[in-house]
Coordinates of C-alpha atoms and ligand atoms in Angstrom, one line a residue:
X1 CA 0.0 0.0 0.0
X2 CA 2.8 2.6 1.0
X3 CA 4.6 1.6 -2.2
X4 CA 1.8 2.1 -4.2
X5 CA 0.9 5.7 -2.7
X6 CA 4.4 6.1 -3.4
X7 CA 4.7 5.6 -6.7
X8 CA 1.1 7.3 -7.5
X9 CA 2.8 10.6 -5.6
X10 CA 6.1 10.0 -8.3
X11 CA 3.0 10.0 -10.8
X12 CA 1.3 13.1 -9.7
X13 CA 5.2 14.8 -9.7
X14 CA 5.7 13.5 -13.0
X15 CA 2.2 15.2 -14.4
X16 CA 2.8 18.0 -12.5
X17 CA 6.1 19.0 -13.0
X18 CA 6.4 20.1 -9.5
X19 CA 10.3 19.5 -8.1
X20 CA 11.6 19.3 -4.5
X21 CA 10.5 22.3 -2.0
X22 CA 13.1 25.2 -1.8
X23 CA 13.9 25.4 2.4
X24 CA 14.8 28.4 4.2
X25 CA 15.2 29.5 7.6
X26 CA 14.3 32.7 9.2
X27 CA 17.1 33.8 11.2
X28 CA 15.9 34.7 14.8
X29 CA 18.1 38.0 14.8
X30 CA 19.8 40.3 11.9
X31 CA 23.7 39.2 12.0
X32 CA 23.6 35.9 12.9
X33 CA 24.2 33.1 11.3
X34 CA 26.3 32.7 8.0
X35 CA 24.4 35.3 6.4
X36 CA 25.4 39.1 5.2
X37 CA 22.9 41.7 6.2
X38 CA 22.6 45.1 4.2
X39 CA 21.7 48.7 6.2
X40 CA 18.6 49.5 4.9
X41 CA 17.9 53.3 4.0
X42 CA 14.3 55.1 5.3
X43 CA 13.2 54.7 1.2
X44 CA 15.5 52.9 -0.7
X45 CA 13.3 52.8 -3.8
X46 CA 13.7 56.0 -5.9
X47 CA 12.2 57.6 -8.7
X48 CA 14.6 59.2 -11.7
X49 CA 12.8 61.9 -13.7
X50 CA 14.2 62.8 -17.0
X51 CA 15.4 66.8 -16.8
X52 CA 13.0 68.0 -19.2
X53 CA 10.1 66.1 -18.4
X54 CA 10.3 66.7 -14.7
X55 CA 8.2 69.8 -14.6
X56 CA 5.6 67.9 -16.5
X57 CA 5.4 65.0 -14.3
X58 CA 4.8 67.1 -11.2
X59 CA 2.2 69.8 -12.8
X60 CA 0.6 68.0 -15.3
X61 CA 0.4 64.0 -14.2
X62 CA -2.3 63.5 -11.6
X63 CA -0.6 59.6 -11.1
X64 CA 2.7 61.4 -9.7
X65 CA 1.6 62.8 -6.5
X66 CA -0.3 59.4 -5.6
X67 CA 2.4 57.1 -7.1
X68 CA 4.9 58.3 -4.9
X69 CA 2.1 59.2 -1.9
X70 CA 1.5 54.7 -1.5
X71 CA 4.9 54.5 -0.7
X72 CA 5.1 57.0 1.7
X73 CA 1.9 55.2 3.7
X74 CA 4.1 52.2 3.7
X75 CA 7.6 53.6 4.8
X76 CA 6.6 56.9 6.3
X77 CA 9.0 58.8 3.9
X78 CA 8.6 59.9 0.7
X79 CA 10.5 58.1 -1.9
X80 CA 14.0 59.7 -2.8
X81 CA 13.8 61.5 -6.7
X82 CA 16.6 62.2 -8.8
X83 CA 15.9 64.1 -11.8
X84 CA 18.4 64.2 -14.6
X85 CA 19.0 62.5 -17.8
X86 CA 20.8 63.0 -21.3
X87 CA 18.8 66.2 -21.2
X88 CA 20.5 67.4 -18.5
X89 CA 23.5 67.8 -20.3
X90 CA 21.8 69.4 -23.5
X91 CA 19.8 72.0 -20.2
X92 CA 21.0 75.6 -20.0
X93 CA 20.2 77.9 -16.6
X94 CA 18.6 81.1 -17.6
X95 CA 18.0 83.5 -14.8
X96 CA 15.7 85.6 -17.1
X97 CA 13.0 82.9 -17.5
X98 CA 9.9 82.3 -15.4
X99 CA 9.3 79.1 -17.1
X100 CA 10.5 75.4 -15.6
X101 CA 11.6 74.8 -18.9
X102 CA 12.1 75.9 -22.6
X103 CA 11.7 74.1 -25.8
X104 CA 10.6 73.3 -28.8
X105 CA 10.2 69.5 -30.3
X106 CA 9.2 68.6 -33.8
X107 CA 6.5 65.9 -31.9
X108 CA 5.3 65.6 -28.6
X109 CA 6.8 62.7 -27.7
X110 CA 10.4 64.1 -28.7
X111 CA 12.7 64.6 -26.0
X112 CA 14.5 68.1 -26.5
X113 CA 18.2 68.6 -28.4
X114 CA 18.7 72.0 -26.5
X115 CA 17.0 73.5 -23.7
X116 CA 16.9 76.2 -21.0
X117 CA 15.3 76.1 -17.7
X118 CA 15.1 79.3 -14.9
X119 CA 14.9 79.2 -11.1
X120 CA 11.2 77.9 -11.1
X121 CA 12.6 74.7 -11.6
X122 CA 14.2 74.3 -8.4
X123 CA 11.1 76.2 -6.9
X124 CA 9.4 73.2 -8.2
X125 CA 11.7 70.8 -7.2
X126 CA 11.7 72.3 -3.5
X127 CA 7.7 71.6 -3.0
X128 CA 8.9 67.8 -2.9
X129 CA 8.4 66.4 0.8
X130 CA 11.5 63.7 -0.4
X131 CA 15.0 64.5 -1.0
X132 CA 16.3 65.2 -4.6
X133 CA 19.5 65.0 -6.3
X134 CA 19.3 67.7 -9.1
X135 CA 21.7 66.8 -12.4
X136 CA 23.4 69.7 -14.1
X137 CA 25.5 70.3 -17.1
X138 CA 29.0 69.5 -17.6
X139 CA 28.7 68.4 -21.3
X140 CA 28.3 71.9 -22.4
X141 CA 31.7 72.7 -20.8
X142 CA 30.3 76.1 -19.3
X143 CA 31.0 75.9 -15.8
X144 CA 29.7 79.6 -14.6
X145 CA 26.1 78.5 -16.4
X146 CA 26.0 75.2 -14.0
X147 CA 27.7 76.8 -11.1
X148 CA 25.2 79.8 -11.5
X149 CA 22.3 77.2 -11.7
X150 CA 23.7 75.2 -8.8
X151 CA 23.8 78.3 -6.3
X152 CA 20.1 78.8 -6.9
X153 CA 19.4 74.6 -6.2
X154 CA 21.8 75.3 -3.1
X155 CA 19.6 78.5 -2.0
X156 CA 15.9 77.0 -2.3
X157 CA 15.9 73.4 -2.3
X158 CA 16.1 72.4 1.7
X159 CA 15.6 68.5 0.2
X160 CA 18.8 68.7 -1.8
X161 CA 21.0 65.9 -1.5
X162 CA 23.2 65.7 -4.0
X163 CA 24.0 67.4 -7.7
X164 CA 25.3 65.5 -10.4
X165 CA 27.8 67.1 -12.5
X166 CA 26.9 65.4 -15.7
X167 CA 25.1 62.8 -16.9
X168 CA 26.7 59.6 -18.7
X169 CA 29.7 61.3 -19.8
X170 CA 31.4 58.0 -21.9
X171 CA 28.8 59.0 -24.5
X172 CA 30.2 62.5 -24.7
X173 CA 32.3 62.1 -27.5
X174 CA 29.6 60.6 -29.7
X175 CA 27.4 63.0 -28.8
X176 CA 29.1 66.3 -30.4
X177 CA 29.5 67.9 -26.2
X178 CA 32.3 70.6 -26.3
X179 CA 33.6 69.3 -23.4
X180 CA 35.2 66.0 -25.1
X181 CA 36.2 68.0 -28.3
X182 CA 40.0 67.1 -27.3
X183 CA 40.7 63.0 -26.4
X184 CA 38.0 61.8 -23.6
X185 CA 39.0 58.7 -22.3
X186 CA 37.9 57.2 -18.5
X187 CA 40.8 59.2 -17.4
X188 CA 40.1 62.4 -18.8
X189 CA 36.9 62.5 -17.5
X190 CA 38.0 61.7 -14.2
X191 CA 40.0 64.7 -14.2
X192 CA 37.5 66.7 -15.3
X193 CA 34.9 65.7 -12.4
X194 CA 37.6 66.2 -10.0
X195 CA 38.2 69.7 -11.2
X196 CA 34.4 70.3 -12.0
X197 CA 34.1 68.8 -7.9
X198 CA 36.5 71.5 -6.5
X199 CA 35.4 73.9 -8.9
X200 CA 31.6 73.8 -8.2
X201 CA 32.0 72.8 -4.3
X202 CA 33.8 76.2 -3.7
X203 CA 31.9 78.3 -6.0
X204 CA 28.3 77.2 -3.7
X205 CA 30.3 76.5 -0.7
X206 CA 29.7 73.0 0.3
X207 CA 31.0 69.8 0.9
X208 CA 29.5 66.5 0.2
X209 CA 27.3 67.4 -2.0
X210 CA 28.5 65.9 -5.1
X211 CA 27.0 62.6 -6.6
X212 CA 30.2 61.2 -8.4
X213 CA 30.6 59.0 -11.3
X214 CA 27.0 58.3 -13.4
X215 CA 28.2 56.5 -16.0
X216 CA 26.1 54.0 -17.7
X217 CA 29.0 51.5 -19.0
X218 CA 29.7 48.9 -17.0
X219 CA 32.7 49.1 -14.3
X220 CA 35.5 48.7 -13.9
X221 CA 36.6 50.3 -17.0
X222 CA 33.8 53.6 -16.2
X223 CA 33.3 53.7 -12.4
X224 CA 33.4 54.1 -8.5
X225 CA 37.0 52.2 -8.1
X226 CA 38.2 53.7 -11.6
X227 CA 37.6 57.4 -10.6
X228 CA 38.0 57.3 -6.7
X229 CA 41.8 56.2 -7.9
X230 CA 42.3 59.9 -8.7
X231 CA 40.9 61.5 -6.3
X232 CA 42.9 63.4 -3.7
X233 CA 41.6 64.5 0.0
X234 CA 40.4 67.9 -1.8
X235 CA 38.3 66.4 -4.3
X236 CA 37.1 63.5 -1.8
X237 CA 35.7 66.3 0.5
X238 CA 32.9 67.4 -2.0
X239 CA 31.6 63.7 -2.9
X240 CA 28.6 63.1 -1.2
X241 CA 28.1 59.6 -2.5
X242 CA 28.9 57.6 -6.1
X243 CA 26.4 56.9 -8.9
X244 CA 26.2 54.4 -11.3
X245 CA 23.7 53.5 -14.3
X246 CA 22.7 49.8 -15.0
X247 CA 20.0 48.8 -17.7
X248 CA 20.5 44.7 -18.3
X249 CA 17.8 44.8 -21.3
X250 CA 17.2 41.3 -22.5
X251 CA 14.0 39.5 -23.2
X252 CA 11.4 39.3 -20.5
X253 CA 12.8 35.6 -19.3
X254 CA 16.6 36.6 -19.1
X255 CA 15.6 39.5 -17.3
X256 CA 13.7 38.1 -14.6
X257 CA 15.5 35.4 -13.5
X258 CA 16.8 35.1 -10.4
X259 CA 20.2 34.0 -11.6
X260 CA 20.5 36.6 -14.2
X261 CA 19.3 40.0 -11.9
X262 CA 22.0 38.3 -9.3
X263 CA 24.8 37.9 -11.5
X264 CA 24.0 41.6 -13.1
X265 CA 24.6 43.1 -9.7
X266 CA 27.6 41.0 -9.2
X267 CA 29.3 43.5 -11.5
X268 CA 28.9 46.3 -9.0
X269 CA 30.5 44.4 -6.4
X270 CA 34.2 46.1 -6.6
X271 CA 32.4 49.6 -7.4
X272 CA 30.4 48.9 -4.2
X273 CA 33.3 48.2 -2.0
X274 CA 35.2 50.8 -3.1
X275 CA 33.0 53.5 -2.2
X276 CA 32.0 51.7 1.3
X277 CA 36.0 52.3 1.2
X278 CA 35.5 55.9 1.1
X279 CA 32.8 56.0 4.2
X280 CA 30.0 57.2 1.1
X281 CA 27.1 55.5 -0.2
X282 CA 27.0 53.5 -3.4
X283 CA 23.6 54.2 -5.8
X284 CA 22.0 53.6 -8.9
X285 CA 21.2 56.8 -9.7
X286 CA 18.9 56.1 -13.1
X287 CA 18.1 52.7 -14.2
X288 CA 15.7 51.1 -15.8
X289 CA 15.2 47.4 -17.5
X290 CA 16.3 48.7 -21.3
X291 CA 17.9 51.7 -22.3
X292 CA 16.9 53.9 -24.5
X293 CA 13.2 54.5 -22.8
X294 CA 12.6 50.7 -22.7
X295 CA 11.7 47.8 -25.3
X296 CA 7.4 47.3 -25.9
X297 CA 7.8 43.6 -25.7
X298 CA 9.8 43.6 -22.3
X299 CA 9.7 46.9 -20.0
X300 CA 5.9 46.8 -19.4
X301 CA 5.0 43.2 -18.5
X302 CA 4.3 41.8 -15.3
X303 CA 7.8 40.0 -16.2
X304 CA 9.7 43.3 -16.1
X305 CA 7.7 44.0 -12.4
X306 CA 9.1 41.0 -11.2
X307 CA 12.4 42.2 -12.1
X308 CA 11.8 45.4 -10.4
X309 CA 10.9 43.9 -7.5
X310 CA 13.9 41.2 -7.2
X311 CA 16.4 43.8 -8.8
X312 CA 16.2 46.4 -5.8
X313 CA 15.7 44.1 -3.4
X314 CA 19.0 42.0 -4.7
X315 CA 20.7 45.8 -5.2
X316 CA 20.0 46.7 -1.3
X317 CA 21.2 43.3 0.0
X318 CA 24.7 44.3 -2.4
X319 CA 25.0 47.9 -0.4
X320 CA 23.5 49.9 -3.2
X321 CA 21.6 52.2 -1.0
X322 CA 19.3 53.7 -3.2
X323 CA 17.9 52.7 -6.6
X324 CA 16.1 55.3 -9.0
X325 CA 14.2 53.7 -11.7
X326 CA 14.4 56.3 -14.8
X327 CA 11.7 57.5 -16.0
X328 CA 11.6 59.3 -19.7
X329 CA 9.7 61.3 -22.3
X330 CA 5.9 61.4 -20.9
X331 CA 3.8 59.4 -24.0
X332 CA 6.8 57.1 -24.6
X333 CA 8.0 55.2 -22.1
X334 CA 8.0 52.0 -21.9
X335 CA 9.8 50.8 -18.3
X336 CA 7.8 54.2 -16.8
X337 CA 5.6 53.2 -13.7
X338 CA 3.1 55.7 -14.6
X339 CA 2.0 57.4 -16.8
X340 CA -0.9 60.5 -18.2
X341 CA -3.4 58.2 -19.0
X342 CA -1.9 54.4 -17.5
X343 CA -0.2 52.5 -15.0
X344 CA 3.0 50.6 -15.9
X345 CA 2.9 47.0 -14.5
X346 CA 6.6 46.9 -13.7
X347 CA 5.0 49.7 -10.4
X348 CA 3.5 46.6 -8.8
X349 CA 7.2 45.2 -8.2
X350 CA 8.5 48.2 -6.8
X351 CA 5.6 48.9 -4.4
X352 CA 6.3 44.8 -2.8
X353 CA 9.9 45.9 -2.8
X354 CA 9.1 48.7 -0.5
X355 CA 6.4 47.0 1.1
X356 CA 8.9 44.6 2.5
X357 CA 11.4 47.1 3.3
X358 CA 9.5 49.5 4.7
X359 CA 10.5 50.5 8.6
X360 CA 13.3 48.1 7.9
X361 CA 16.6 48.3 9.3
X362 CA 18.5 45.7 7.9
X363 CA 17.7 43.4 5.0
X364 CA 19.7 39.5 4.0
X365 CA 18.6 37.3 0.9
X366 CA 18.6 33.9 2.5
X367 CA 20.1 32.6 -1.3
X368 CA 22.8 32.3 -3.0
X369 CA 21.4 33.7 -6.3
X370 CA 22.4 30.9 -8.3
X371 CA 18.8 29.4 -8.7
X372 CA 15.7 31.0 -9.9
X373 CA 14.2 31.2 -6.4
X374 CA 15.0 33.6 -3.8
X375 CA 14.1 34.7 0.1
X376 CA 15.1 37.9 2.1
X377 CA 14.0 39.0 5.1
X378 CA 13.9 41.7 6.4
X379 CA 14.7 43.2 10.6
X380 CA 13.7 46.3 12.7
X381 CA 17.0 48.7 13.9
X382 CA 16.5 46.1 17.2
X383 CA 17.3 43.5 14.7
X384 CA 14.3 41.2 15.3
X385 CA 12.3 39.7 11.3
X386 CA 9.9 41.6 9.6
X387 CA 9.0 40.4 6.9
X388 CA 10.1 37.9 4.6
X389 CA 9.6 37.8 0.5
X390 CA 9.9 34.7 -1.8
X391 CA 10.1 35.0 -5.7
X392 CA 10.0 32.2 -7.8
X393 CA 11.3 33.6 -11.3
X394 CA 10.2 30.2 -13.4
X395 CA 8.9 31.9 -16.1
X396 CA 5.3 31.8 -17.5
X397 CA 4.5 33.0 -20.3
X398 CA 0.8 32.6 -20.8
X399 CA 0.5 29.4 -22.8
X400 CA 0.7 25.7 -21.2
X401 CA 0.4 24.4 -17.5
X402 CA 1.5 27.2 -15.3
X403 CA 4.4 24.8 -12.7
X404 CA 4.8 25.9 -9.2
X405 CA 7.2 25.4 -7.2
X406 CA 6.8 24.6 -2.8
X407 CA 8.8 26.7 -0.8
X408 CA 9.3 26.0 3.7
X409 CA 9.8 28.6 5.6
X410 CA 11.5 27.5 8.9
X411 CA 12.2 29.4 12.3
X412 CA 8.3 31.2 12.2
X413 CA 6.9 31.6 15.4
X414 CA 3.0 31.2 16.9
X415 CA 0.4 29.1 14.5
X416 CA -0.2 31.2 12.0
X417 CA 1.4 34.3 9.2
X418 CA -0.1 36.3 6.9
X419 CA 0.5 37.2 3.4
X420 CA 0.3 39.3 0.5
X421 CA 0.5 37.5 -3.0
X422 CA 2.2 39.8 -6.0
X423 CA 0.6 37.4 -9.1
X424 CA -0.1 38.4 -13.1
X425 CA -1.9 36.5 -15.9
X426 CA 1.7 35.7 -17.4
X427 CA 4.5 37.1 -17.5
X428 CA 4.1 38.9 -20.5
X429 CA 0.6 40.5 -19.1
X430 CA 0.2 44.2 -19.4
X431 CA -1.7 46.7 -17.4
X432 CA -1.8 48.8 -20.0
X433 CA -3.1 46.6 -22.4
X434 CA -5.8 45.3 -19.5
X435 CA -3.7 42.2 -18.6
X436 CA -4.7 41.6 -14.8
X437 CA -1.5 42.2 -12.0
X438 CA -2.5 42.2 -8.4
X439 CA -0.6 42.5 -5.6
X440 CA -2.6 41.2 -2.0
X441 CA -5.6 41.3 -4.2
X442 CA -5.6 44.9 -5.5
X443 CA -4.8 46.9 -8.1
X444 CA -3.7 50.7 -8.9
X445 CA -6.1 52.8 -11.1
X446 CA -5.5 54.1 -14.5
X447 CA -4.7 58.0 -14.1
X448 CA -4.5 58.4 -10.5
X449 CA -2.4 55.6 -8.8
X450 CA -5.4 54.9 -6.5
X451 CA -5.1 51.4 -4.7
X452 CA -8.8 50.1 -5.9
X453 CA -10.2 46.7 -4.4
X454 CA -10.2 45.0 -1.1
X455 CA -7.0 44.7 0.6
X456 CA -6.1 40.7 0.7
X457 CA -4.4 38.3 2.8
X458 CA -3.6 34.8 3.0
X459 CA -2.9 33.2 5.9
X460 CA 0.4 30.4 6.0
X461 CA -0.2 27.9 9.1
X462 CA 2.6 27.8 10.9
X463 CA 3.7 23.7 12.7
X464 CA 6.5 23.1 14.5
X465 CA 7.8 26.9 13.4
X466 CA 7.5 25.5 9.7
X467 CA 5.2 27.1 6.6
X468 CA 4.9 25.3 3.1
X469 CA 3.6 27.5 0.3
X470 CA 3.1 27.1 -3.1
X471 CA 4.3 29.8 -5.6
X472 CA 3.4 29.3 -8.9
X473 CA 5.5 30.0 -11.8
X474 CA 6.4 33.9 -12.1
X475 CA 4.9 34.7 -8.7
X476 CA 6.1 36.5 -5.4
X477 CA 4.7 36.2 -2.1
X478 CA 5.3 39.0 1.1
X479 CA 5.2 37.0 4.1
X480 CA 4.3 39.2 7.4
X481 CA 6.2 38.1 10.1
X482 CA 4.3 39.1 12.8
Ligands
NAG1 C1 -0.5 68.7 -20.1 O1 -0.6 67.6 -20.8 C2 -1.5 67.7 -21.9 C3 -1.7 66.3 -22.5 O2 -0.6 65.9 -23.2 C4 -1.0 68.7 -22.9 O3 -1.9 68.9 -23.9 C5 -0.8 70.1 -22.1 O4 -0.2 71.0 -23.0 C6 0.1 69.8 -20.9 N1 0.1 71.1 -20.1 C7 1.3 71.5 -19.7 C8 1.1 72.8 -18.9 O5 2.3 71.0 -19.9
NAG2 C1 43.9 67.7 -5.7 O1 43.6 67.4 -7.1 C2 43.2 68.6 -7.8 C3 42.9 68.1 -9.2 O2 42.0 67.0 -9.1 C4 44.4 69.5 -7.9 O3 44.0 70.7 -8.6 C5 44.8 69.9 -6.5 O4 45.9 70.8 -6.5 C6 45.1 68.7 -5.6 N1 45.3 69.1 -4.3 C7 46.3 68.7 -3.6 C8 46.4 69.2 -2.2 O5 47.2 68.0 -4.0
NAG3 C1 27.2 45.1 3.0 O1 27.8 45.9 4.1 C2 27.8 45.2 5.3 C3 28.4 46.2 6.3 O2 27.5 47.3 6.5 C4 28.6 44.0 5.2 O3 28.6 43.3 6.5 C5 28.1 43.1 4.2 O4 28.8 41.9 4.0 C6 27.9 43.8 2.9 N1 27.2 43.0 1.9 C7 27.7 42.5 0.8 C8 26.8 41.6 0.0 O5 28.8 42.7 0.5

């Protein structure tokens, strides 16, 4: 009888295609055990604007306000912005304008090849209840304009954090800027940041308030380690933290899996440690899933949310300390969260990110990132679990028998935990394109970034301190620890 139920459960395997149950233990306290914990920052999970289209998002985009409100109700802080951009490099300061910003484009969804911008814009950018990091022009090579745009940031923005001094500069050359008319090579523009650094520091008269670095190419040729090498005390004294740009692209399986988003932010590792070095923070300053605004067939699917989601939580757990996902030209925008008239499903991902982090002091993956299934937890400053997360990044893609795979959960205390499910049609679904992506049973409305339906939890019984849930392929679930 026992052999036969046996081999009927080896059937029901076989049919379903469901593999062993992925085991992890809750540690009882942050820094114990074999793990590595990350600090955790207030709001870790940012929001990039692009230069130009800034003033539009926040005047003209009723999502905006609520968007970035739903985080705030979870972490208590607004989310950090950063608003900057290829167009921040193509932006001249002109004290004589009222507007936010001037230009002209051939069609609305163009971004601008020239623009100027006056002191409303920091006006504007000093309304925001979060702190900002505000990227100026280097690319232009006219230091008075960005030094005479950076005093007014400096005078009314009391939520300035940082100002970039450039944007991407390895694509200088390619791009026609005057400043790499002679030979611009990593170490050229290393020089020049340095000297840009001292230069503007003085000028506004502040230290660490520079955001170093934002290159896009990967390290360690462009980079943290590369450019902190020739850096002397002087220069070291106006560097407020380092920046660095990461867009993996790929399709919509490469780019969710587990294996591939760990591996990605392996090559940060040395860029990472090198700041740490320094006693400054390590962030991505813009990023996004594709370059170049996105790619139709990847950046909005419920595939790309999942890779949100794992991406900043896998970034945190390496010491980046924040993440700004980039968002672009308003009516074409493909990665974007929001937008006029949509929401973006990859906005889902980032909200369970933040819903796990949130009032978090420390945060560990319990995984090595070698598989496609991952945990993290996440503790309180006293050290004792939040929260947990699991992802499994099997991919679905909307066609077939949909696998699952059984996770345990080990070290729970009392009978019982709740949690929230983050779940999609497929992979491939699309808010946009009415493809259904819930996250504890509700949804965010079209237009205004209003949570719409009933809040939903599922409970987990807890035996002997073990759980065993089922997570079905390209699914995460938040686990509420107590
Ligand atoms: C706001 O957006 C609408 C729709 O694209 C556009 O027609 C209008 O000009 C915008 N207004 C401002 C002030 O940017
Ligand atoms: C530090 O480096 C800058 C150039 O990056 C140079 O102008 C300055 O003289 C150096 N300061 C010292 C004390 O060596
Ligand atoms: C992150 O930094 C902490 C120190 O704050 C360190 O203990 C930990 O090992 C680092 N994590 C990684 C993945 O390097």
């Amino acid at each position: 009888m026992a052999q036969h139920f046996a081999k009927l459960a080896l059937l029901w395997v076989a049919v379903h295609g469901v593999v062993s149950a992925v085991s992890f233990t809750i540690p009882s306290q942050a820094h114990t055990g074999s793990y590595s914990y990350a600090p955790v920052e207030p709001a870790p999970v940012g929001i990039s604007f692009e230069f130009f289209a800034f003033p539009s998002y926040f005047t003209n985009v009723t999502a905006t306000n609520q968007c970035l409100t739903n985080w705030k109700d979870l972490t208590g802080v607004w989310p950090p912005i950063r608003i900057g951009g290829t167009t921040q490099d193509r932006a001249v300061y002109d004290s004589a304008t009222s507007a936010y910003v001037v230009y002209t484009v051939a069609s609305a969804t163009d971004a601008p090849a020239s623009l100027t911008f006056g002191s409303s814009f920091f006006t504007l950018a000093a309304t925001y209840g979060g702190s900002v990091v505000v990227g100026l022009n280097r690319g232009k090579d006219d230091i008075q304009n960005t030094i005479a745009a950076a005093k007014v940031a400096v005078g009314d923005m009391s939520n300035l954090l940082a100002i970039e001094l450039g944007n991407e500069p390895e694509y200088y050359a390619s791009a026609g800027q005057p400043i790499a008319s002679g030979t611009w090579t990593p170490a050229v523009d290393a020089a020049s940041q340095d000297n840009w650094d001292i230069t503007v520091g003085t000028a506004i008269g502040k230290t660490a308030i520079i955001q170093a670095g934002n290159s896009n190419d990967s390290p360690p040729t462009w980079g943290a380690a590369e450019l902190i090498a020739t850096e002397n005390a002087t220069v070291k004294q106006y560097v407020k933290d380092y920046a660095h740009h990461n867009y993996p692209g790929g399709t919509v399986t490469s780019l969710m899996s587990h294996s591939s988003i760990s591996s990605n932010l392996h090559v940060f590792d040395a860029d990472v440690a090198a700041a740490l070095g320094q006693g400054k923070q390590y962030v991505f300053g813009e990023t996004n899933s594709v370059s170049g605004g996105g790619a139709a067939t990847v950046s909005p699917t419920f595939g790309a949310a999942l890779w949100t989601m794992n991406y900043v939580l896998r970034a945190t757990y390496s010491n980046i300390s924040r993440t700004y996902f980039h968002h672009g030209t308003l009516g074409a925008c493909q990665y974007c969260f929001w937008g006029r008239y949509s929401m973006g499903a990859p906005y889902y991902g980032a909200y369970a990110a933040t819903a796990l982090m949130a009032n978090a002091a420390y945060l560990t993956a319990l995984d090595d990132g070698t598989t496609n299934y991952a945990a993290y937890v996440s503790f309180d400053s006293a050290g004792a679990p939040l929260r947990a997360l699991l992802y499994n990044s099997d991919y679905y893609g909307g066609s077939g028998t949909r696998s699952s795979q059984s996770f345990v959960l080990s070290g729970l205390t009392g009978s019982s935990v709740r949690a929230k499910r983050l779940t999609g049609d497929s992979a491939v679904a699309r808010v946009d394109q009415g493809g259904i992506v819930t996250f504890g049973g509700q949804t965010f409305t079209d237009g205004t970034c209003t949570a719409s339906g009933a809040e939903t939890f599922e409970t987990l019984a807890v035996s002997g301190g073990q759980a065993t849930v089922s997570l079905s392929a390209s699914e995460a679930l938040l686990v509420y620890l107590r």
